[in-house]
XYZ file of C-alpha atoms in Angstrom:
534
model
C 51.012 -50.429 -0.328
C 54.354 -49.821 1.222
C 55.285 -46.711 3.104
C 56.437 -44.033 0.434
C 60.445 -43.754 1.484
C 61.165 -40.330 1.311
C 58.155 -39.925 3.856
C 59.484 -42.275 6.146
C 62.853 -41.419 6.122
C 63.088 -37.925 5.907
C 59.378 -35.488 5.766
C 58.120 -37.407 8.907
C 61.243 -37.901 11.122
C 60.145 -34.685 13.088
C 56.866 -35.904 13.922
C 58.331 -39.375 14.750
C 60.984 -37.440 16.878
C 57.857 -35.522 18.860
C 55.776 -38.792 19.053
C 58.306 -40.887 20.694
C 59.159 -38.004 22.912
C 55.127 -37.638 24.123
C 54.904 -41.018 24.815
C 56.514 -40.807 28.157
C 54.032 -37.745 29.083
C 51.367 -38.418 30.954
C 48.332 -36.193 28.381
C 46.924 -33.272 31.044
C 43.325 -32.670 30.655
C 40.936 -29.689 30.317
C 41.886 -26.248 28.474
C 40.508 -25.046 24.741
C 42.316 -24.791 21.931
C 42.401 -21.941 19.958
C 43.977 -22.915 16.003
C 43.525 -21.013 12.772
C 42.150 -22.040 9.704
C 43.375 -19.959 6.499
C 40.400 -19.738 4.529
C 37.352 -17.031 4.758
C 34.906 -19.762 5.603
C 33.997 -23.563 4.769
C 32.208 -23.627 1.263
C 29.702 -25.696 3.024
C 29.542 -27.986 6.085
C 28.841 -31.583 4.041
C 31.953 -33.941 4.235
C 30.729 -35.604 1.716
C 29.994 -32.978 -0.964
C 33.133 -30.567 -0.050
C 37.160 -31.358 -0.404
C 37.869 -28.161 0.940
C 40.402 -28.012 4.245
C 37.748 -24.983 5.524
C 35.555 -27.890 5.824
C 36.863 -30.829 7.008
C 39.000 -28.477 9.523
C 35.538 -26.725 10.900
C 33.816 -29.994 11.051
C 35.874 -32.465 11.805
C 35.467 -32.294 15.752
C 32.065 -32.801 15.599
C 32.391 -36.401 13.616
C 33.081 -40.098 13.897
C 33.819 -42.169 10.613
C 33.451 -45.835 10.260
C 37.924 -46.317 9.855
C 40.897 -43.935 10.055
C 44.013 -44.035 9.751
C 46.010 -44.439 12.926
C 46.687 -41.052 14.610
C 49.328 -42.311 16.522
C 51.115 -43.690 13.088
C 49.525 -40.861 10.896
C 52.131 -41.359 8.061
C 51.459 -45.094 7.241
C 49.639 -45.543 3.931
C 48.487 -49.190 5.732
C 47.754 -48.663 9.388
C 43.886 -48.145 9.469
C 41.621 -48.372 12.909
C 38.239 -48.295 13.349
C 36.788 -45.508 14.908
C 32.824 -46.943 14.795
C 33.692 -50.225 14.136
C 34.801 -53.016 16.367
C 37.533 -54.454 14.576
C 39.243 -54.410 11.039
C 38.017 -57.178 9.282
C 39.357 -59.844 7.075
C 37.721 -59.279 3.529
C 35.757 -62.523 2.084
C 34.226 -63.975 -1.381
C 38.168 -63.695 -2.690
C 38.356 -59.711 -1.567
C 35.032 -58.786 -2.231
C 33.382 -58.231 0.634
C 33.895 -56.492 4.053
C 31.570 -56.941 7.011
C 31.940 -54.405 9.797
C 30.617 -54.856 13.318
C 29.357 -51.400 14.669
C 30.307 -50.443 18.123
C 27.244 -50.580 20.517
C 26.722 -47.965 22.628
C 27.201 -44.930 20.202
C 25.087 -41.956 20.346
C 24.543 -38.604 17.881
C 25.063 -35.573 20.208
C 21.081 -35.417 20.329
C 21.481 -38.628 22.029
C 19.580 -41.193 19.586
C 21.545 -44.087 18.963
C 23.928 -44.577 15.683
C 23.627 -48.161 14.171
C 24.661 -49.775 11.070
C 21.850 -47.938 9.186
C 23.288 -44.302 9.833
C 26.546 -45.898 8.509
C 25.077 -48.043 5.537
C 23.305 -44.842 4.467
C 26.106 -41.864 4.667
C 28.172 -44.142 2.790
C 25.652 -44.933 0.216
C 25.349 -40.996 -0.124
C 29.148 -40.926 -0.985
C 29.170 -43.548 -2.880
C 25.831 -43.370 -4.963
C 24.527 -39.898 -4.368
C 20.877 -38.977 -5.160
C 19.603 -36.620 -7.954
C 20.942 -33.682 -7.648
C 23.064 -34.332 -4.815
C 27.283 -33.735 -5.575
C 29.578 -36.237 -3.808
C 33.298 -35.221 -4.160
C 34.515 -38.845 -3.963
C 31.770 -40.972 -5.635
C 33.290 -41.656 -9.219
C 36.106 -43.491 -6.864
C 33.775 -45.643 -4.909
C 31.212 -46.211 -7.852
C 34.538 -47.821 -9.537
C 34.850 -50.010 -6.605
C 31.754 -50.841 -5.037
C 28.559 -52.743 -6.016
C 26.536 -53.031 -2.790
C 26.452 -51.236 0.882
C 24.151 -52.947 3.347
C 23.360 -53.042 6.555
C 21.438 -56.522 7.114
C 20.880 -56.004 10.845
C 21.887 -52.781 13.547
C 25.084 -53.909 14.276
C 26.505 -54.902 10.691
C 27.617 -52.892 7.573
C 28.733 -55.055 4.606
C 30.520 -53.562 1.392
C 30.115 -55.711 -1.473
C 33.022 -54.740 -4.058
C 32.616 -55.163 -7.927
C 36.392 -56.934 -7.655
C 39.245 -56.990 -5.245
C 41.323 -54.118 -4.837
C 44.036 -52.491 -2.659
C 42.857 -49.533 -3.230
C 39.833 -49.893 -0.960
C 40.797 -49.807 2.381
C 42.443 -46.492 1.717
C 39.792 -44.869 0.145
C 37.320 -46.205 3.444
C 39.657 -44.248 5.980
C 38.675 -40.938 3.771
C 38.570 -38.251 6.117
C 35.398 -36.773 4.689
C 33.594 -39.485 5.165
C 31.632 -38.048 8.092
C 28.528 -40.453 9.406
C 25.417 -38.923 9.405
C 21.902 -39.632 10.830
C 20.127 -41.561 8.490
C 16.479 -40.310 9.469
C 17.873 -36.628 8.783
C 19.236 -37.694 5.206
C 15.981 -39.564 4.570
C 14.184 -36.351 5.037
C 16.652 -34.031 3.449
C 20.165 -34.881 1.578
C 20.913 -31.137 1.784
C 20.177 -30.724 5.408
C 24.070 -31.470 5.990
C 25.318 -28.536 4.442
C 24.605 -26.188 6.608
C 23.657 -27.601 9.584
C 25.648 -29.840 11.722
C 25.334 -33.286 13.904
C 27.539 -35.802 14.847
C 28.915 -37.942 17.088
C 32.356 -36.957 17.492
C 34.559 -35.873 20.052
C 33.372 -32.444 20.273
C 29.457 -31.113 20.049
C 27.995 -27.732 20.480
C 28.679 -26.010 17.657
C 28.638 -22.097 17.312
C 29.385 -20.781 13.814
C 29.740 -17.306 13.720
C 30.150 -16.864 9.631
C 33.615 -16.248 8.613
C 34.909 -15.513 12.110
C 35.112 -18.540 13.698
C 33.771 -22.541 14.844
C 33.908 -23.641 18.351
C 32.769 -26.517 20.238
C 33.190 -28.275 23.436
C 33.742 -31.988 24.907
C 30.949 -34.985 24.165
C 30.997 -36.574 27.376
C 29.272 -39.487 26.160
C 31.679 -40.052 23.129
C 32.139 -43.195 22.527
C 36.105 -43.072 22.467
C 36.895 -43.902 26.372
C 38.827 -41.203 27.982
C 39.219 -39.021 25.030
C 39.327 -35.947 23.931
C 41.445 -34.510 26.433
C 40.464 -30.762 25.837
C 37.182 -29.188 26.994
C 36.765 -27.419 23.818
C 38.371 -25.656 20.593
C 38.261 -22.631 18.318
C 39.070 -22.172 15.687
C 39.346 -18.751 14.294
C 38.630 -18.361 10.106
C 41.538 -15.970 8.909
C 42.706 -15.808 5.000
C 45.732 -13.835 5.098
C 49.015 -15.289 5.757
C 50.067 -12.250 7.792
C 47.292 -12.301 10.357
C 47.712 -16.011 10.777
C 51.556 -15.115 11.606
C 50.712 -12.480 13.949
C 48.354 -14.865 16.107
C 50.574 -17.288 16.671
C 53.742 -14.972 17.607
C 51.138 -13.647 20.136
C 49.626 -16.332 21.244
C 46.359 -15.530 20.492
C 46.496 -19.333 18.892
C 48.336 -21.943 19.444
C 48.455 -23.660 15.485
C 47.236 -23.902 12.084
C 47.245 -27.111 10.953
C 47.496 -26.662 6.808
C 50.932 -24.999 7.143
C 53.186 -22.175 6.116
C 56.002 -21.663 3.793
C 59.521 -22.017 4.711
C 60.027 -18.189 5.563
C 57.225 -17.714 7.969
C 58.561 -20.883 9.355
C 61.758 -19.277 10.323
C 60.221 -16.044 10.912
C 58.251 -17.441 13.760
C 61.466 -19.871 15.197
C 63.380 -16.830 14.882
C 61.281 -14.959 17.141
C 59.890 -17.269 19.613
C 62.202 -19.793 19.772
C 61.965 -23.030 21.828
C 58.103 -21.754 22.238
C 57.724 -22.878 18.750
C 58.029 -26.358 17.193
C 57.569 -27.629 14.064
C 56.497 -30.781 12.353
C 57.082 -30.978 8.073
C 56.453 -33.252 5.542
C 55.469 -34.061 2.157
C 52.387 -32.866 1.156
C 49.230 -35.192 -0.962
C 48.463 -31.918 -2.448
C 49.052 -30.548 -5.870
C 48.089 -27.612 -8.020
C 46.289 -27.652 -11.276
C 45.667 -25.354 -14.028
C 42.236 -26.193 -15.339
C 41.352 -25.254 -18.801
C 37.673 -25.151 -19.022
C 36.447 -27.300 -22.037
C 33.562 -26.043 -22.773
C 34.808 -22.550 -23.686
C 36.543 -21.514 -26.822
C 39.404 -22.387 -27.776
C 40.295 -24.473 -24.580
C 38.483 -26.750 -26.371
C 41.845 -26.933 -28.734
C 44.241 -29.498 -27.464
C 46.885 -27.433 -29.511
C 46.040 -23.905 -27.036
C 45.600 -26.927 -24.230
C 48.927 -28.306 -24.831
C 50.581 -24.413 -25.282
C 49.407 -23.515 -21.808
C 51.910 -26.214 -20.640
C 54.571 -26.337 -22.341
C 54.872 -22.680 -21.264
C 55.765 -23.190 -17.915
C 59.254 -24.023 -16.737
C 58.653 -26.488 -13.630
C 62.428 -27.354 -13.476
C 63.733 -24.010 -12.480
C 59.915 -22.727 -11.208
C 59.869 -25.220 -8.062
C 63.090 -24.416 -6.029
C 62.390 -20.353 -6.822
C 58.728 -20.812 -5.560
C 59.646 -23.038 -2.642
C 61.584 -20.135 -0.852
C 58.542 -18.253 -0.518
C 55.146 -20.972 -1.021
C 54.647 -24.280 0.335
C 55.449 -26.414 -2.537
C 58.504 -27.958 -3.588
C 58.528 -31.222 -5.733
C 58.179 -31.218 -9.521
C 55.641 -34.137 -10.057
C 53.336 -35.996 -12.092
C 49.751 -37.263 -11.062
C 51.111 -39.468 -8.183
C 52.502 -38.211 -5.605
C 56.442 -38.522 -5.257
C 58.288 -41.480 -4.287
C 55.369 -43.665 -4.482
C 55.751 -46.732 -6.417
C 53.393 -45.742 -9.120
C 54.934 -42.131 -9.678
C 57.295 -41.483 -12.333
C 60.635 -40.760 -12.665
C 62.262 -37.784 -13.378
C 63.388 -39.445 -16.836
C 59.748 -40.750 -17.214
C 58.644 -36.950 -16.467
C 60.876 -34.783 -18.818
C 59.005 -37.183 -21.501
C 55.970 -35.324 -21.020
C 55.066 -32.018 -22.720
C 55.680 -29.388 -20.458
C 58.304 -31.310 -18.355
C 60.775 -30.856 -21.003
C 64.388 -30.176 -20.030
C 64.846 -27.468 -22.341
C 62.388 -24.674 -21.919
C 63.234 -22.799 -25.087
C 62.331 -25.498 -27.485
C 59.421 -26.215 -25.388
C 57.610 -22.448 -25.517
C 59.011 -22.377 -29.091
C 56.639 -25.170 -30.032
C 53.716 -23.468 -27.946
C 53.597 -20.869 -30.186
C 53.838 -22.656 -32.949
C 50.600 -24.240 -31.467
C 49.132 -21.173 -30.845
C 49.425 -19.584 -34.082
C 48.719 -22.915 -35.695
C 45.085 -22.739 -33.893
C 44.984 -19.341 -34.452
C 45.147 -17.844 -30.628
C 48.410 -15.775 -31.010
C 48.069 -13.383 -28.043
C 45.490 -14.797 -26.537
C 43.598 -12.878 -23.472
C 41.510 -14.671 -20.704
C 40.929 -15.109 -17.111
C 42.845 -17.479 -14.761
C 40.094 -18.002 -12.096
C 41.898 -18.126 -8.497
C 41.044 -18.912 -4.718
C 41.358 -16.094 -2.158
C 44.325 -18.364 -0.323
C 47.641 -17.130 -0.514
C 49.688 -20.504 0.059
C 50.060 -21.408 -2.673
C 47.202 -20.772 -4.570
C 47.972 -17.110 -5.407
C 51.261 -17.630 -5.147
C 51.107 -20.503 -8.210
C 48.435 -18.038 -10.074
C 50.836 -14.896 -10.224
C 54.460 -17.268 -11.392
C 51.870 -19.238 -14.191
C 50.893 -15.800 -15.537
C 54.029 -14.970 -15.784
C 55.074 -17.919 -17.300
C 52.158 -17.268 -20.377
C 53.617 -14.364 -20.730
C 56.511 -15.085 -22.147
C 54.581 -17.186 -25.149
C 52.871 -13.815 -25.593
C 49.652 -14.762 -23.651
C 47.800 -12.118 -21.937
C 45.977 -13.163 -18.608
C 44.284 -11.504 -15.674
C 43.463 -13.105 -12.432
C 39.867 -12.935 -10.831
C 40.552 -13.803 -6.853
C 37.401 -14.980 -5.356
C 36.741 -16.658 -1.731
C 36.911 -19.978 -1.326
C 32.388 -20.334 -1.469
C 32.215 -18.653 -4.838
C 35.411 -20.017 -6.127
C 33.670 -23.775 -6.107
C 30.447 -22.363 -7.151
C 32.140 -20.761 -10.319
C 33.968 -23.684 -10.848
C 30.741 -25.857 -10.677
C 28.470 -23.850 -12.576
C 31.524 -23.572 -15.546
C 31.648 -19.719 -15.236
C 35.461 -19.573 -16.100
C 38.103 -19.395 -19.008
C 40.784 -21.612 -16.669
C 40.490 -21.867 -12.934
C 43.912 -22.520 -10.134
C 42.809 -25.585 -8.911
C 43.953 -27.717 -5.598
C 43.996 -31.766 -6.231
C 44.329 -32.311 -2.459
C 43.973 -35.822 -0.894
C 43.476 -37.529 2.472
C 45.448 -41.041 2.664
C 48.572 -41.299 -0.274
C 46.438 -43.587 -2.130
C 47.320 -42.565 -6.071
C 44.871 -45.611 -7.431
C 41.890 -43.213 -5.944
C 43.753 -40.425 -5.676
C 44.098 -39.850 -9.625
C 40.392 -40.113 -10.212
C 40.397 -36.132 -10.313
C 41.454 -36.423 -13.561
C 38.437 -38.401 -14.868
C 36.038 -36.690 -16.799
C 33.582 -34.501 -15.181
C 30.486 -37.245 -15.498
C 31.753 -39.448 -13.721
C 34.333 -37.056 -11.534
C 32.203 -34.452 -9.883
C 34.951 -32.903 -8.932
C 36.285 -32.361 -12.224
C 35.736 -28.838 -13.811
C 37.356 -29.336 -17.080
C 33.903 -30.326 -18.687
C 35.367 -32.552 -21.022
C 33.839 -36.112 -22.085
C 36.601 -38.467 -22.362
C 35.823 -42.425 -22.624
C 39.537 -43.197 -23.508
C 40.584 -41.824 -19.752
C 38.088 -43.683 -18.022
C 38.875 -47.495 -20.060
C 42.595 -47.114 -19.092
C 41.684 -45.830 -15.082
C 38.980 -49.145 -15.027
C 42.117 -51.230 -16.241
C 44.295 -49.755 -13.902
C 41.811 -49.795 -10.945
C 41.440 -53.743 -11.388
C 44.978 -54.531 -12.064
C 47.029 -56.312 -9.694
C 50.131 -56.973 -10.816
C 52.553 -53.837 -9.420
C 54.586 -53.817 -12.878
C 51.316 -53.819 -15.138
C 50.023 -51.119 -12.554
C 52.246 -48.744 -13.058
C 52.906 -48.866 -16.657
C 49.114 -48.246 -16.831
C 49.200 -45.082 -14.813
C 51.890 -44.432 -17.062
C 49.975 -44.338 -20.104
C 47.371 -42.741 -18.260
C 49.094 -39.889 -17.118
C 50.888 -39.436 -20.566
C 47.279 -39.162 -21.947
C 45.582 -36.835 -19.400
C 48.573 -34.136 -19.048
C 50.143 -34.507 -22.693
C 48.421 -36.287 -25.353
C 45.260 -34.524 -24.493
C 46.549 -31.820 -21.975
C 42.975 -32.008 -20.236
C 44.865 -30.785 -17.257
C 48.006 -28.745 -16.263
C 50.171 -29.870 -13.345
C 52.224 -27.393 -11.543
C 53.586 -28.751 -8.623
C 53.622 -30.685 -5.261
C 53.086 -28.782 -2.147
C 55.508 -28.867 0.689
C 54.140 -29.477 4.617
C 55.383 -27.371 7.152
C 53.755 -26.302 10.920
C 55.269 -24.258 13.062
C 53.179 -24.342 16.480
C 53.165 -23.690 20.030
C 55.079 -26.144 21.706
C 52.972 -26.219 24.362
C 50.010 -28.658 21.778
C 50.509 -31.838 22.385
C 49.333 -35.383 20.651
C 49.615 -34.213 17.017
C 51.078 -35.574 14.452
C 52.108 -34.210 11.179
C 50.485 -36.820 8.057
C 51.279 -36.175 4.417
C 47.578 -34.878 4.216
C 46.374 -31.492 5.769
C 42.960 -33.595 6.076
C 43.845 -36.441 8.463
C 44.013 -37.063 12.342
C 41.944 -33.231 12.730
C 39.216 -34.422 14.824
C 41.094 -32.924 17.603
C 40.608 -35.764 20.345
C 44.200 -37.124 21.212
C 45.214 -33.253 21.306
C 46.159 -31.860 24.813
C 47.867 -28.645 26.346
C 50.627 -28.823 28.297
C 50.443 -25.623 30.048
């Protein structure tokens, strides 16, 4: 897929600006570094079950994957490197099949030896999880793949059910931590809340919504890297105490980003001892009406909730106070398989004029007989821009004479609600690692074959046209089927409710060196080409 343009010429021009500049520095080793993490705590510590930043931000350090993308090109939607594997390898059998050589030498931080297995295995847990085991990204890969082996120690062959571009991309998922295949064998659980790995960083001391730390693998397997001795990071929810740290110095960065007036609040302030890296952001909010309670189980009250909400003149009010900015469909902007503007303001709730759009939610209201409807929007205990989005959408309903309350919850029982379908409609976050919208839009699948779905709705229509889009290869065909696709998920059947695309911005202390900014929150955060230049 070709870098998205906007991305390359504009959102990442900072970073690129930074990264040529660090080039010439010789990296300085030793020091810890302290960084915040804006959530209460990590719903759990599996990288395969969780999508949650908490998560792959807390755990991260601690774990190799089998490819990445490049964290010295962190923007490319192409640029992939192997991190336990020897070398990228050419696919076979016509693009369906992809052996990987596993690097000798490797060792879990209890010093037994990672092979093939340990890599055949985690990703057979992402990709076919046991009973009663949740993988966040399995529908994707079930699409995709047919076989994992590993026929000797050394080699780890995916077997594809047919060629596709999308698979590479989905491989480099940050979450895709490698585990210890004698620990899954004995327990598939034992990974969420307990923690082993191989990465850069081992050690780990949790201290329950406080903080993570760790400190340099000697032995890791990455020559000469990390170049710190050890981080913290220190779990804080609100926006103001996160703000406070870093004007103090108490930490040096948080690496999900603020909004654009803490931004200038902290430039303002600290000057030169703050820079900042932005871009475009693989992260959008949904309103998720939960299906299996009445009457979201109405496409008329389903398509009302939309076409209540003014996204034209909503994004550039919200942007001067939350991280978001773009109005947006289901792929993220400026891709080659995201729509238009003209293609958008087709779709109900995207409609140019907002009068004639709330008029006909009511008339779909009182048509299904939910005038002045009251319920619950369920919300996460994260201010950017979760509560931010929750408070304008409530707003919003109320001006088609809805009534709704928000229930703020952390970020553990916020999933677990969502899970166990205890909620009216729920704020929800469809946050990706690698721009990748063939994977990416699997979030809008139906919950039994998207885990990760929580609008408990069955929906065999949405699934034939993702399968058709999945396997197509013609970029023209492609995109007129995520057209249709996205016409039928957020308008047709309004099984979901888009708000908006979030907005990337990190201020930090200049004195952190060897990050780059990526259009994911999730990628290049194992810490270990990070270094302090003080």
């Amino acid at each position: 897929m070709a870098c998205v343009a906007r991305l390359c010429a504009a959102g990442l021009s900072a970073a690129l600006v930074l990264a040529h500049a660090e080039a010439a520095e010789a990296p300085k080793r030793g020091g810890t570094l302290t960084f915040l993490i804006p959530a209460d705590a990590p719903p759990s510590f599996d990288g395969h079950r969780e999508n949650s930043f908490a998560t792959v931000h807390s755990m991260a350090p601690f774990y190799s994957v089998l490819i990445r993308v490049n964290p010295e090109n962190p923007g490319s939607t192409t640029d992939f490197v192997c991190d336990l594997c020897t070398e990228m390898p050419q696919p076979s059998d016509g693009g369906r099949t992809y052996r990987f050589t596993i690097r000798p030498g490797v060792k879990f931080h209890d010093g037994s030896p990672l092979t093939a297995a340990d890599v055949a295995a985690s990703w057979k847990k992402i990709a076919f999880p046991p009973e009663g085991v949740i993988s966040a990204r399995g529908a994707g890969f079930a699409a995709m793949v047919d076989k994992i082996d590993a026929p000797d120690a050394a080699t780890v062959v995916f077997q594809l059910k047919r060629p596709s571009a999308a698979f590479l991309p989905a491989l480099a998922d940050p979450f895709a931590f490698i585990y210890k295949k004698a620990t899954l064998d004995k327990d598939p659980h034992w990974y969420e809340k307990n923690i082993l790995g191989s990465g850069p960083f081992k050690s780990p001391h949790y201290e329950t919504g406080q903080s993570i730390a760790g400190v340099r693998y000697q032995d890791y397997h990455q020559k000469g890297l990390p170049y710190l001795d050890g981080f913290t990071g220190i779990f804080a929810d609100k926006q103001a105490t996160r703000i406070d740290a870093l004007r103090a110095d108490r930490a040096a960065i948080e690496f999900r980003g603020f909004p654009p007036s803490a931004r200038d609040e902290l430039k303002g302030a600290l000057g030169d001892q703050i820079a900042v890296q932005e871009s475009d952001w693989n992260c959008g909010t949904l309103a998720m009406p939960n299906q299996r309670k009445k009457p979201f189980d109405d496409v008329r009250v389903r398509r009302a909730l939309t076409l209540a909400i003014d996204r034209w003149h909503g994004a550039p009010a919200l942007a001067r106070i939350a991280n978001v900015r773009t109005v947006g469909g289901i792929a993220f902007p400026g891709h080659p398989l995201a729509a238009t503007k003209e293609e958008l303001e087709r779709l109900a709730g995207y409609w140019p004029d907002v009068e004639k759009s709330r008029a006909e939610a009511k008339r779909l209201l009182k048509e299904a007989g939910a005038e002045g409807l009251s319920f619950e929007l369920l919300n996460r205990n994260v201010d950017q821009p979760y509560k931010y989005n929750g408070t304008w959408i409530v707003d919003e309903w109320s001006k088609i004479g809805l009534k709704v309350t928000q229930k703020v919850v952390p970020t553990g029982p916020w999933f677990e609600t969502m899970r166990a379908g205890n909620f009216e409609v729920a704020v929800y976050g469809n946050c990706q690692g690698v721009v990748n919208p063939l994977v990416d839009v699997q979030r809008y699948l139906p919950y039994t074959v998207e885990a990760q779905n929580f609008g408990f709705y069955e929906d065999p229509a949405s699934i034939e046209l993702y399968e058709k889009m999945l396997a197509e290869t013609d970029p023209a065909a492609q995109r007129a089927l995520m057209r249709r696709f996205e016409k039928h998920v957020l308008d047709d059947e309004a099984q979901a409710i888009f708000l908006l695309w979030w907005y990337r911005s990190v201020p930090y202390r200049a004195y952190v060196k060897g990050w780059n900014i990526n259009p994911s929150h999730y990628v290049n955060q194992d810490l270990a080409t990070i270094w302090l230049d003080k």
